[in-house]
Amino acid sequence: MAITLLDMLLNAGIINRDQVEQALSNRVIYGGKIGSSLIELGYVCEVDLARFLSSKLGVPYVGPDQLLSIPPETISLLPRELALKYGVIPLSLEKKRLNLVMADPADLKAIDEIGFITGYIIRPFVTPEVRLVQALGIYYNTDIDFRFRKMIEEVDAQKREAALHTEAPLPSAPAVEEEELEEAEIVTGAEWSERISRFAPDTVA
């Protein structure tokens, strides 16, 4: 049986059953991915959620600092209509490998179509839906829904507040170094299908 994000978080003891029910109700009302509902309700923070998914799905996590500082020449690697269709952002290009930020790295349809159209091998990276919506708005000049704008403001305010109560600044997510990308495992096609087959569709953030 396929495993959902809620199942994984529940089994890990990160959320409880009451929070599962609240998150599901929130999603029915407002839509979006279940991870966004969990962040919106304050049950998990965006960094913890993304890193949890990164470890479970075996894909790298991209933090907001790195996600929001991608150079224009990299953004231009992916046609705007394709980026908006699947809600993805090109992160970097290493030879014939396009590193792609996704809210749902288990979306094989997106990976296959983008790889076919661009001619690149696609390597997925994960980030929460709320940050991906923010990045799409910045890079492709799209409107950011009020719900997500409010979530971004609240999450950023929490980060600033937390930084004020620490002796040292909170570390940002480590950038992906070129050497790390060169050594990174390339998983495509049948291998990736097998890896994510145990997860339910729309599993992630």
JSON list of C-alpha atoms in Angstrom, two decimals:
[
{"chain": "A", "resi": 1, "resn": "MET", "atom": "CA", "xyz": [0.00, 0.00, 0.00]},
{"chain": "A", "resi": 2, "resn": "ALA", "atom": "CA", "xyz": [1.27, 3.47, -0.88]},
{"chain": "A", "resi": 3, "resn": "ILE", "atom": "CA", "xyz": [2.42, 5.67, 1.99]},
{"chain": "A", "resi": 4, "resn": "THR", "atom": "CA", "xyz": [1.28, 9.28, 2.33]},
{"chain": "A", "resi": 5, "resn": "LEU", "atom": "CA", "xyz": [3.14, 12.18, 3.91]},
{"chain": "A", "resi": 6, "resn": "LEU", "atom": "CA", "xyz": [0.69, 12.14, 6.82]},
{"chain": "A", "resi": 7, "resn": "ASP", "atom": "CA", "xyz": [1.42, 8.44, 7.37]},
{"chain": "A", "resi": 8, "resn": "MET", "atom": "CA", "xyz": [5.15, 9.09, 7.47]},
{"chain": "A", "resi": 9, "resn": "LEU", "atom": "CA", "xyz": [4.86, 12.04, 9.85]},
{"chain": "A", "resi": 10, "resn": "LEU", "atom": "CA", "xyz": [2.44, 10.17, 12.08]},
{"chain": "A", "resi": 11, "resn": "ASN", "atom": "CA", "xyz": [4.66, 7.10, 12.23]},
{"chain": "A", "resi": 12, "resn": "ALA", "atom": "CA", "xyz": [7.63, 9.31, 13.08]},
{"chain": "A", "resi": 13, "resn": "GLY", "atom": "CA", "xyz": [5.70, 10.92, 15.94]},
{"chain": "A", "resi": 14, "resn": "ILE", "atom": "CA", "xyz": [6.01, 14.40, 14.44]},
{"chain": "A", "resi": 15, "resn": "ILE", "atom": "CA", "xyz": [2.23, 14.92, 14.33]},
{"chain": "A", "resi": 16, "resn": "ASN", "atom": "CA", "xyz": [-0.69, 13.24, 16.09]},
{"chain": "A", "resi": 17, "resn": "ARG", "atom": "CA", "xyz": [-4.04, 11.94, 14.82]},
{"chain": "A", "resi": 18, "resn": "ASP", "atom": "CA", "xyz": [-5.95, 15.08, 15.79]},
{"chain": "A", "resi": 19, "resn": "GLN", "atom": "CA", "xyz": [-3.51, 17.14, 13.74]},
{"chain": "A", "resi": 20, "resn": "VAL", "atom": "CA", "xyz": [-3.95, 14.75, 10.82]},
{"chain": "A", "resi": 21, "resn": "GLU", "atom": "CA", "xyz": [-7.70, 15.34, 10.87]},
{"chain": "A", "resi": 22, "resn": "GLN", "atom": "CA", "xyz": [-7.26, 19.11, 11.12]},
{"chain": "A", "resi": 23, "resn": "ALA", "atom": "CA", "xyz": [-4.78, 19.14, 8.25]},
{"chain": "A", "resi": 24, "resn": "LEU", "atom": "CA", "xyz": [-7.11, 17.10, 6.04]},
{"chain": "A", "resi": 25, "resn": "SER", "atom": "CA", "xyz": [-10.01, 19.42, 6.81]},
{"chain": "A", "resi": 26, "resn": "ASN", "atom": "CA", "xyz": [-7.85, 22.45, 6.05]},
{"chain": "A", "resi": 27, "resn": "ARG", "atom": "CA", "xyz": [-6.84, 20.97, 2.71]},
{"chain": "A", "resi": 28, "resn": "VAL", "atom": "CA", "xyz": [-10.46, 20.27, 1.76]},
{"chain": "A", "resi": 29, "resn": "ILE", "atom": "CA", "xyz": [-11.29, 23.94, 2.39]},
{"chain": "A", "resi": 30, "resn": "TYR", "atom": "CA", "xyz": [-8.22, 25.65, 0.94]},
{"chain": "A", "resi": 31, "resn": "GLY", "atom": "CA", "xyz": [-6.69, 23.09, -1.44]},
{"chain": "A", "resi": 32, "resn": "GLY", "atom": "CA", "xyz": [-2.98, 22.84, -2.15]},
{"chain": "A", "resi": 33, "resn": "LYS", "atom": "CA", "xyz": [-0.65, 20.16, -0.87]},
{"chain": "A", "resi": 34, "resn": "ILE", "atom": "CA", "xyz": [-1.06, 18.65, 2.57]},
{"chain": "A", "resi": 35, "resn": "GLY", "atom": "CA", "xyz": [2.35, 19.97, 3.60]},
{"chain": "A", "resi": 36, "resn": "SER", "atom": "CA", "xyz": [1.11, 23.52, 3.12]},
{"chain": "A", "resi": 37, "resn": "SER", "atom": "CA", "xyz": [-1.81, 22.83, 5.46]},
{"chain": "A", "resi": 38, "resn": "LEU", "atom": "CA", "xyz": [0.58, 21.44, 8.07]},
{"chain": "A", "resi": 39, "resn": "ILE", "atom": "CA", "xyz": [2.76, 24.55, 7.85]},
{"chain": "A", "resi": 40, "resn": "GLU", "atom": "CA", "xyz": [-0.25, 26.87, 7.84]},
{"chain": "A", "resi": 41, "resn": "LEU", "atom": "CA", "xyz": [-1.64, 25.25, 11.00]},
{"chain": "A", "resi": 42, "resn": "GLY", "atom": "CA", "xyz": [1.73, 25.45, 12.71]},
{"chain": "A", "resi": 43, "resn": "TYR", "atom": "CA", "xyz": [2.13, 21.68, 13.12]},
{"chain": "A", "resi": 44, "resn": "VAL", "atom": "CA", "xyz": [5.51, 21.57, 11.35]},
{"chain": "A", "resi": 45, "resn": "CYS", "atom": "CA", "xyz": [7.99, 24.21, 10.22]},
{"chain": "A", "resi": 46, "resn": "GLU", "atom": "CA", "xyz": [8.94, 24.45, 6.57]},
{"chain": "A", "resi": 47, "resn": "VAL", "atom": "CA", "xyz": [12.58, 23.46, 7.05]},
{"chain": "A", "resi": 48, "resn": "ASP", "atom": "CA", "xyz": [11.78, 20.41, 9.17]},
{"chain": "A", "resi": 49, "resn": "LEU", "atom": "CA", "xyz": [9.12, 19.29, 6.69]},
{"chain": "A", "resi": 50, "resn": "ALA", "atom": "CA", "xyz": [11.40, 19.64, 3.67]},
{"chain": "A", "resi": 51, "resn": "ARG", "atom": "CA", "xyz": [14.32, 17.90, 5.35]},
{"chain": "A", "resi": 52, "resn": "PHE", "atom": "CA", "xyz": [12.04, 15.08, 6.50]},
{"chain": "A", "resi": 53, "resn": "LEU", "atom": "CA", "xyz": [10.84, 14.59, 2.94]},
{"chain": "A", "resi": 54, "resn": "SER", "atom": "CA", "xyz": [14.38, 14.82, 1.63]},
{"chain": "A", "resi": 55, "resn": "SER", "atom": "CA", "xyz": [15.47, 11.96, 3.86]},
{"chain": "A", "resi": 56, "resn": "LYS", "atom": "CA", "xyz": [12.40, 9.82, 3.14]},
{"chain": "A", "resi": 57, "resn": "LEU", "atom": "CA", "xyz": [12.38, 10.28, -0.63]},
{"chain": "A", "resi": 58, "resn": "GLY", "atom": "CA", "xyz": [16.15, 10.32, -1.06]},
{"chain": "A", "resi": 59, "resn": "VAL", "atom": "CA", "xyz": [16.28, 13.68, -2.85]},
{"chain": "A", "resi": 60, "resn": "PRO", "atom": "CA", "xyz": [18.18, 16.84, -1.83]},
{"chain": "A", "resi": 61, "resn": "TYR", "atom": "CA", "xyz": [16.44, 19.71, -0.05]},
{"chain": "A", "resi": 62, "resn": "VAL", "atom": "CA", "xyz": [16.68, 23.30, -1.30]},
{"chain": "A", "resi": 63, "resn": "GLY", "atom": "CA", "xyz": [16.24, 26.08, 1.27]},
{"chain": "A", "resi": 64, "resn": "PRO", "atom": "CA", "xyz": [14.59, 29.45, 0.56]},
{"chain": "A", "resi": 65, "resn": "ASP", "atom": "CA", "xyz": [17.86, 31.40, 0.39]},
{"chain": "A", "resi": 66, "resn": "GLN", "atom": "CA", "xyz": [19.19, 29.23, -2.41]},
{"chain": "A", "resi": 67, "resn": "LEU", "atom": "CA", "xyz": [15.81, 28.91, -4.12]},
{"chain": "A", "resi": 68, "resn": "LEU", "atom": "CA", "xyz": [15.32, 32.67, -4.29]},
{"chain": "A", "resi": 69, "resn": "SER", "atom": "CA", "xyz": [18.77, 33.48, -5.68]},
{"chain": "A", "resi": 70, "resn": "ILE", "atom": "CA", "xyz": [18.85, 31.49, -8.93]},
{"chain": "A", "resi": 71, "resn": "PRO", "atom": "CA", "xyz": [20.46, 33.44, -11.81]},
{"chain": "A", "resi": 72, "resn": "PRO", "atom": "CA", "xyz": [18.33, 34.44, -14.83]},
{"chain": "A", "resi": 73, "resn": "GLU", "atom": "CA", "xyz": [20.36, 32.31, -17.24]},
{"chain": "A", "resi": 74, "resn": "THR", "atom": "CA", "xyz": [19.42, 29.23, -15.24]},
{"chain": "A", "resi": 75, "resn": "ILE", "atom": "CA", "xyz": [15.74, 30.15, -15.09]},
{"chain": "A", "resi": 76, "resn": "SER", "atom": "CA", "xyz": [15.76, 30.51, -18.88]},
{"chain": "A", "resi": 77, "resn": "LEU", "atom": "CA", "xyz": [16.70, 26.84, -19.26]},
{"chain": "A", "resi": 78, "resn": "LEU", "atom": "CA", "xyz": [13.07, 25.86, -18.75]},
{"chain": "A", "resi": 79, "resn": "PRO", "atom": "CA", "xyz": [10.19, 27.31, -20.82]},
{"chain": "A", "resi": 80, "resn": "ARG", "atom": "CA", "xyz": [7.85, 29.43, -18.69]},
{"chain": "A", "resi": 81, "resn": "GLU", "atom": "CA", "xyz": [4.76, 27.46, -19.67]},
{"chain": "A", "resi": 82, "resn": "LEU", "atom": "CA", "xyz": [6.40, 24.20, -18.60]},
{"chain": "A", "resi": 83, "resn": "ALA", "atom": "CA", "xyz": [7.54, 25.63, -15.27]},
{"chain": "A", "resi": 84, "resn": "LEU", "atom": "CA", "xyz": [4.05, 26.92, -14.50]},
{"chain": "A", "resi": 85, "resn": "LYS", "atom": "CA", "xyz": [2.31, 23.78, -15.75]},
{"chain": "A", "resi": 86, "resn": "TYR", "atom": "CA", "xyz": [4.13, 21.57, -13.27]},
{"chain": "A", "resi": 87, "resn": "GLY", "atom": "CA", "xyz": [5.15, 24.12, -10.64]},
{"chain": "A", "resi": 88, "resn": "VAL", "atom": "CA", "xyz": [8.90, 23.55, -10.92]},
{"chain": "A", "resi": 89, "resn": "ILE", "atom": "CA", "xyz": [12.03, 25.72, -10.93]},
{"chain": "A", "resi": 90, "resn": "PRO", "atom": "CA", "xyz": [15.38, 24.95, -12.65]},
{"chain": "A", "resi": 91, "resn": "LEU", "atom": "CA", "xyz": [18.11, 25.13, -10.02]},
{"chain": "A", "resi": 92, "resn": "SER", "atom": "CA", "xyz": [21.30, 24.44, -11.96]},
{"chain": "A", "resi": 93, "resn": "LEU", "atom": "CA", "xyz": [22.68, 22.63, -14.99]},
{"chain": "A", "resi": 94, "resn": "GLU", "atom": "CA", "xyz": [25.57, 20.21, -14.71]},
{"chain": "A", "resi": 95, "resn": "LYS", "atom": "CA", "xyz": [26.56, 18.89, -18.13]},
{"chain": "A", "resi": 96, "resn": "LYS", "atom": "CA", "xyz": [23.38, 17.15, -19.33]},
{"chain": "A", "resi": 97, "resn": "ARG", "atom": "CA", "xyz": [21.76, 17.02, -15.90]},
{"chain": "A", "resi": 98, "resn": "LEU", "atom": "CA", "xyz": [19.13, 19.61, -15.00]},
{"chain": "A", "resi": 99, "resn": "ASN", "atom": "CA", "xyz": [18.59, 19.95, -11.26]},
{"chain": "A", "resi": 100, "resn": "LEU", "atom": "CA", "xyz": [14.92, 20.73, -10.81]},
{"chain": "A", "resi": 101, "resn": "VAL", "atom": "CA", "xyz": [13.19, 22.04, -7.68]},
{"chain": "A", "resi": 102, "resn": "MET", "atom": "CA", "xyz": [9.79, 20.46, -7.15]},
{"chain": "A", "resi": 103, "resn": "ALA", "atom": "CA", "xyz": [7.17, 20.33, -4.42]},
{"chain": "A", "resi": 104, "resn": "ASP", "atom": "CA", "xyz": [6.46, 16.76, -5.49]},
{"chain": "A", "resi": 105, "resn": "PRO", "atom": "CA", "xyz": [9.60, 14.90, -6.66]},
{"chain": "A", "resi": 106, "resn": "ALA", "atom": "CA", "xyz": [7.46, 11.77, -7.03]},
{"chain": "A", "resi": 107, "resn": "ASP", "atom": "CA", "xyz": [5.69, 13.36, -10.02]},
{"chain": "A", "resi": 108, "resn": "LEU", "atom": "CA", "xyz": [7.07, 11.10, -12.73]},
{"chain": "A", "resi": 109, "resn": "LYS", "atom": "CA", "xyz": [4.88, 12.64, -15.42]},
{"chain": "A", "resi": 110, "resn": "ALA", "atom": "CA", "xyz": [6.50, 16.03, -14.86]},
{"chain": "A", "resi": 111, "resn": "ILE", "atom": "CA", "xyz": [10.00, 14.54, -14.78]},
{"chain": "A", "resi": 112, "resn": "ASP", "atom": "CA", "xyz": [9.44, 12.55, -17.96]},
{"chain": "A", "resi": 113, "resn": "GLU", "atom": "CA", "xyz": [7.87, 15.39, -19.96]},
{"chain": "A", "resi": 114, "resn": "ILE", "atom": "CA", "xyz": [10.40, 18.00, -18.88]},
{"chain": "A", "resi": 115, "resn": "GLY", "atom": "CA", "xyz": [13.26, 15.62, -19.64]},
{"chain": "A", "resi": 116, "resn": "PHE", "atom": "CA", "xyz": [11.80, 14.83, -23.08]},
{"chain": "A", "resi": 117, "resn": "ILE", "atom": "CA", "xyz": [11.20, 18.48, -24.03]},
{"chain": "A", "resi": 118, "resn": "THR", "atom": "CA", "xyz": [14.51, 19.85, -22.72]},
{"chain": "A", "resi": 119, "resn": "GLY", "atom": "CA", "xyz": [16.69, 16.88, -23.60]},
{"chain": "A", "resi": 120, "resn": "TYR", "atom": "CA", "xyz": [18.20, 16.91, -20.11]},
{"chain": "A", "resi": 121, "resn": "ILE", "atom": "CA", "xyz": [18.44, 14.23, -17.46]},
{"chain": "A", "resi": 122, "resn": "ILE", "atom": "CA", "xyz": [16.25, 15.49, -14.63]},
{"chain": "A", "resi": 123, "resn": "ARG", "atom": "CA", "xyz": [17.39, 15.27, -11.04]},
{"chain": "A", "resi": 124, "resn": "PRO", "atom": "CA", "xyz": [14.64, 16.33, -8.60]},
{"chain": "A", "resi": 125, "resn": "PHE", "atom": "CA", "xyz": [15.16, 18.48, -5.51]},
{"chain": "A", "resi": 126, "resn": "VAL", "atom": "CA", "xyz": [12.45, 19.11, -2.92]},
{"chain": "A", "resi": 127, "resn": "THR", "atom": "CA", "xyz": [11.14, 22.30, -1.30]},
{"chain": "A", "resi": 128, "resn": "PRO", "atom": "CA", "xyz": [7.83, 23.11, 0.40]},
{"chain": "A", "resi": 129, "resn": "GLU", "atom": "CA", "xyz": [4.96, 24.18, -1.85]},
{"chain": "A", "resi": 130, "resn": "VAL", "atom": "CA", "xyz": [4.76, 27.59, -0.17]},
{"chain": "A", "resi": 131, "resn": "ARG", "atom": "CA", "xyz": [8.35, 28.46, -1.17]},
{"chain": "A", "resi": 132, "resn": "LEU", "atom": "CA", "xyz": [7.88, 27.11, -4.66]},
{"chain": "A", "resi": 133, "resn": "VAL", "atom": "CA", "xyz": [4.83, 29.33, -5.14]},
{"chain": "A", "resi": 134, "resn": "GLN", "atom": "CA", "xyz": [6.89, 32.27, -3.93]},
{"chain": "A", "resi": 135, "resn": "ALA", "atom": "CA", "xyz": [9.73, 31.48, -6.35]},
{"chain": "A", "resi": 136, "resn": "LEU", "atom": "CA", "xyz": [7.36, 31.04, -9.30]},
{"chain": "A", "resi": 137, "resn": "GLY", "atom": "CA", "xyz": [5.89, 34.44, -8.53]},
{"chain": "A", "resi": 138, "resn": "ILE", "atom": "CA", "xyz": [9.33, 36.05, -8.51]},
{"chain": "A", "resi": 139, "resn": "TYR", "atom": "CA", "xyz": [10.86, 34.35, -11.54]},
{"chain": "A", "resi": 140, "resn": "TYR", "atom": "CA", "xyz": [7.81, 34.14, -13.78]},
{"chain": "A", "resi": 141, "resn": "ASN", "atom": "CA", "xyz": [5.91, 37.24, -12.62]},
{"chain": "A", "resi": 142, "resn": "THR", "atom": "CA", "xyz": [2.82, 35.32, -11.49]},
{"chain": "A", "resi": 143, "resn": "ASP", "atom": "CA", "xyz": [0.35, 36.40, -8.84]},
{"chain": "A", "resi": 144, "resn": "ILE", "atom": "CA", "xyz": [0.87, 34.84, -5.43]},
{"chain": "A", "resi": 145, "resn": "ASP", "atom": "CA", "xyz": [-2.40, 33.81, -3.82]},
{"chain": "A", "resi": 146, "resn": "PHE", "atom": "CA", "xyz": [-3.29, 35.72, -0.63]},
{"chain": "A", "resi": 147, "resn": "ARG", "atom": "CA", "xyz": [-3.16, 32.49, 1.37]},
{"chain": "A", "resi": 148, "resn": "PHE", "atom": "CA", "xyz": [0.43, 31.81, 0.35]},
{"chain": "A", "resi": 149, "resn": "ARG", "atom": "CA", "xyz": [1.48, 35.44, 0.79]},
{"chain": "A", "resi": 150, "resn": "LYS", "atom": "CA", "xyz": [0.18, 35.28, 4.34]},
{"chain": "A", "resi": 151, "resn": "MET", "atom": "CA", "xyz": [1.98, 31.99, 4.98]},
{"chain": "A", "resi": 152, "resn": "ILE", "atom": "CA", "xyz": [5.26, 33.39, 3.62]},
{"chain": "A", "resi": 153, "resn": "GLU", "atom": "CA", "xyz": [4.96, 36.47, 5.85]},
{"chain": "A", "resi": 154, "resn": "GLU", "atom": "CA", "xyz": [4.25, 34.33, 8.91]},
{"chain": "A", "resi": 155, "resn": "VAL", "atom": "CA", "xyz": [7.05, 31.87, 8.23]},
{"chain": "A", "resi": 156, "resn": "ASP", "atom": "CA", "xyz": [9.56, 34.66, 7.62]},
{"chain": "A", "resi": 157, "resn": "ALA", "atom": "CA", "xyz": [8.41, 36.44, 10.79]},
{"chain": "A", "resi": 158, "resn": "GLN", "atom": "CA", "xyz": [8.92, 33.24, 12.79]},
{"chain": "A", "resi": 159, "resn": "LYS", "atom": "CA", "xyz": [12.44, 32.89, 11.37]},
{"chain": "A", "resi": 160, "resn": "ARG", "atom": "CA", "xyz": [13.29, 36.48, 12.33]},
{"chain": "A", "resi": 161, "resn": "GLU", "atom": "CA", "xyz": [11.87, 35.97, 15.82]},
{"chain": "A", "resi": 162, "resn": "ALA", "atom": "CA", "xyz": [13.84, 32.76, 16.28]},
{"chain": "A", "resi": 163, "resn": "ALA", "atom": "CA", "xyz": [17.03, 34.50, 15.12]},
{"chain": "A", "resi": 164, "resn": "LEU", "atom": "CA", "xyz": [16.57, 37.18, 17.77]},
{"chain": "A", "resi": 165, "resn": "HIS", "atom": "CA", "xyz": [16.50, 34.53, 20.50]},
{"chain": "A", "resi": 166, "resn": "THR", "atom": "CA", "xyz": [19.66, 32.75, 19.46]},
{"chain": "A", "resi": 167, "resn": "GLU", "atom": "CA", "xyz": [23.23, 33.76, 20.19]},
{"chain": "A", "resi": 168, "resn": "ALA", "atom": "CA", "xyz": [24.21, 33.14, 16.59]},
{"chain": "A", "resi": 169, "resn": "PRO", "atom": "CA", "xyz": [22.24, 33.49, 13.35]},
{"chain": "A", "resi": 170, "resn": "LEU", "atom": "CA", "xyz": [20.25, 30.45, 12.31]},
{"chain": "A", "resi": 171, "resn": "PRO", "atom": "CA", "xyz": [22.13, 28.53, 9.62]},
{"chain": "A", "resi": 172, "resn": "SER", "atom": "CA", "xyz": [20.55, 28.56, 6.20]},
{"chain": "A", "resi": 173, "resn": "ALA", "atom": "CA", "xyz": [20.25, 25.38, 4.18]},
{"chain": "A", "resi": 174, "resn": "PRO", "atom": "CA", "xyz": [23.69, 24.50, 2.78]},
{"chain": "A", "resi": 175, "resn": "ALA", "atom": "CA", "xyz": [24.19, 25.35, -0.85]},
{"chain": "A", "resi": 176, "resn": "VAL", "atom": "CA", "xyz": [24.72, 22.44, -3.18]},
{"chain": "A", "resi": 177, "resn": "GLU", "atom": "CA", "xyz": [28.37, 22.56, -4.14]},
{"chain": "A", "resi": 178, "resn": "GLU", "atom": "CA", "xyz": [29.53, 21.72, -7.64]},
{"chain": "A", "resi": 179, "resn": "GLU", "atom": "CA", "xyz": [31.63, 18.83, -6.34]},
{"chain": "A", "resi": 180, "resn": "GLU", "atom": "CA", "xyz": [28.59, 17.37, -4.58]},
{"chain": "A", "resi": 181, "resn": "LEU", "atom": "CA", "xyz": [26.57, 17.55, -7.77]},
{"chain": "A", "resi": 182, "resn": "GLU", "atom": "CA", "xyz": [29.30, 15.82, -9.70]},
{"chain": "A", "resi": 183, "resn": "GLU", "atom": "CA", "xyz": [29.27, 12.95, -7.20]},
{"chain": "A", "resi": 184, "resn": "ALA", "atom": "CA", "xyz": [25.48, 12.85, -6.84]},
{"chain": "A", "resi": 185, "resn": "GLU", "atom": "CA", "xyz": [23.56, 9.76, -7.78]},
{"chain": "A", "resi": 186, "resn": "ILE", "atom": "CA", "xyz": [21.59, 10.09, -11.00]},
{"chain": "A", "resi": 187, "resn": "VAL", "atom": "CA", "xyz": [18.23, 8.36, -10.73]},
{"chain": "A", "resi": 188, "resn": "THR", "atom": "CA", "xyz": [15.95, 8.33, -13.74]},
{"chain": "A", "resi": 189, "resn": "GLY", "atom": "CA", "xyz": [13.36, 6.21, -15.48]},
{"chain": "A", "resi": 190, "resn": "ALA", "atom": "CA", "xyz": [12.76, 2.76, -14.06]},
{"chain": "A", "resi": 191, "resn": "GLU", "atom": "CA", "xyz": [15.11, 3.31, -11.09]},
{"chain": "A", "resi": 192, "resn": "TRP", "atom": "CA", "xyz": [13.25, 6.39, -9.93]},
{"chain": "A", "resi": 193, "resn": "SER", "atom": "CA", "xyz": [9.88, 4.74, -10.55]},
{"chain": "A", "resi": 194, "resn": "GLU", "atom": "CA", "xyz": [10.92, 1.87, -8.30]},
{"chain": "A", "resi": 195, "resn": "ARG", "atom": "CA", "xyz": [12.25, 4.20, -5.63]},
{"chain": "A", "resi": 196, "resn": "ILE", "atom": "CA", "xyz": [9.05, 6.25, -5.26]},
{"chain": "A", "resi": 197, "resn": "SER", "atom": "CA", "xyz": [6.54, 3.49, -6.02]},
{"chain": "A", "resi": 198, "resn": "ARG", "atom": "CA", "xyz": [5.82, 2.99, -2.34]},
{"chain": "A", "resi": 199, "resn": "PHE", "atom": "CA", "xyz": [4.69, 6.59, -1.91]},
{"chain": "A", "resi": 200, "resn": "ALA", "atom": "CA", "xyz": [1.19, 7.77, -2.75]},
{"chain": "A", "resi": 201, "resn": "PRO", "atom": "CA", "xyz": [0.70, 10.37, -5.52]},
{"chain": "A", "resi": 202, "resn": "ASP", "atom": "CA", "xyz": [0.91, 13.95, -4.25]},
{"chain": "A", "resi": 203, "resn": "THR", "atom": "CA", "xyz": [2.77, 12.61, -1.24]},
{"chain": "A", "resi": 204, "resn": "VAL", "atom": "CA", "xyz": [4.92, 15.58, -0.54]},
{"chain": "A", "resi": 205, "resn": "ALA", "atom": "CA", "xyz": [5.02, 19.18, 0.51]}
]
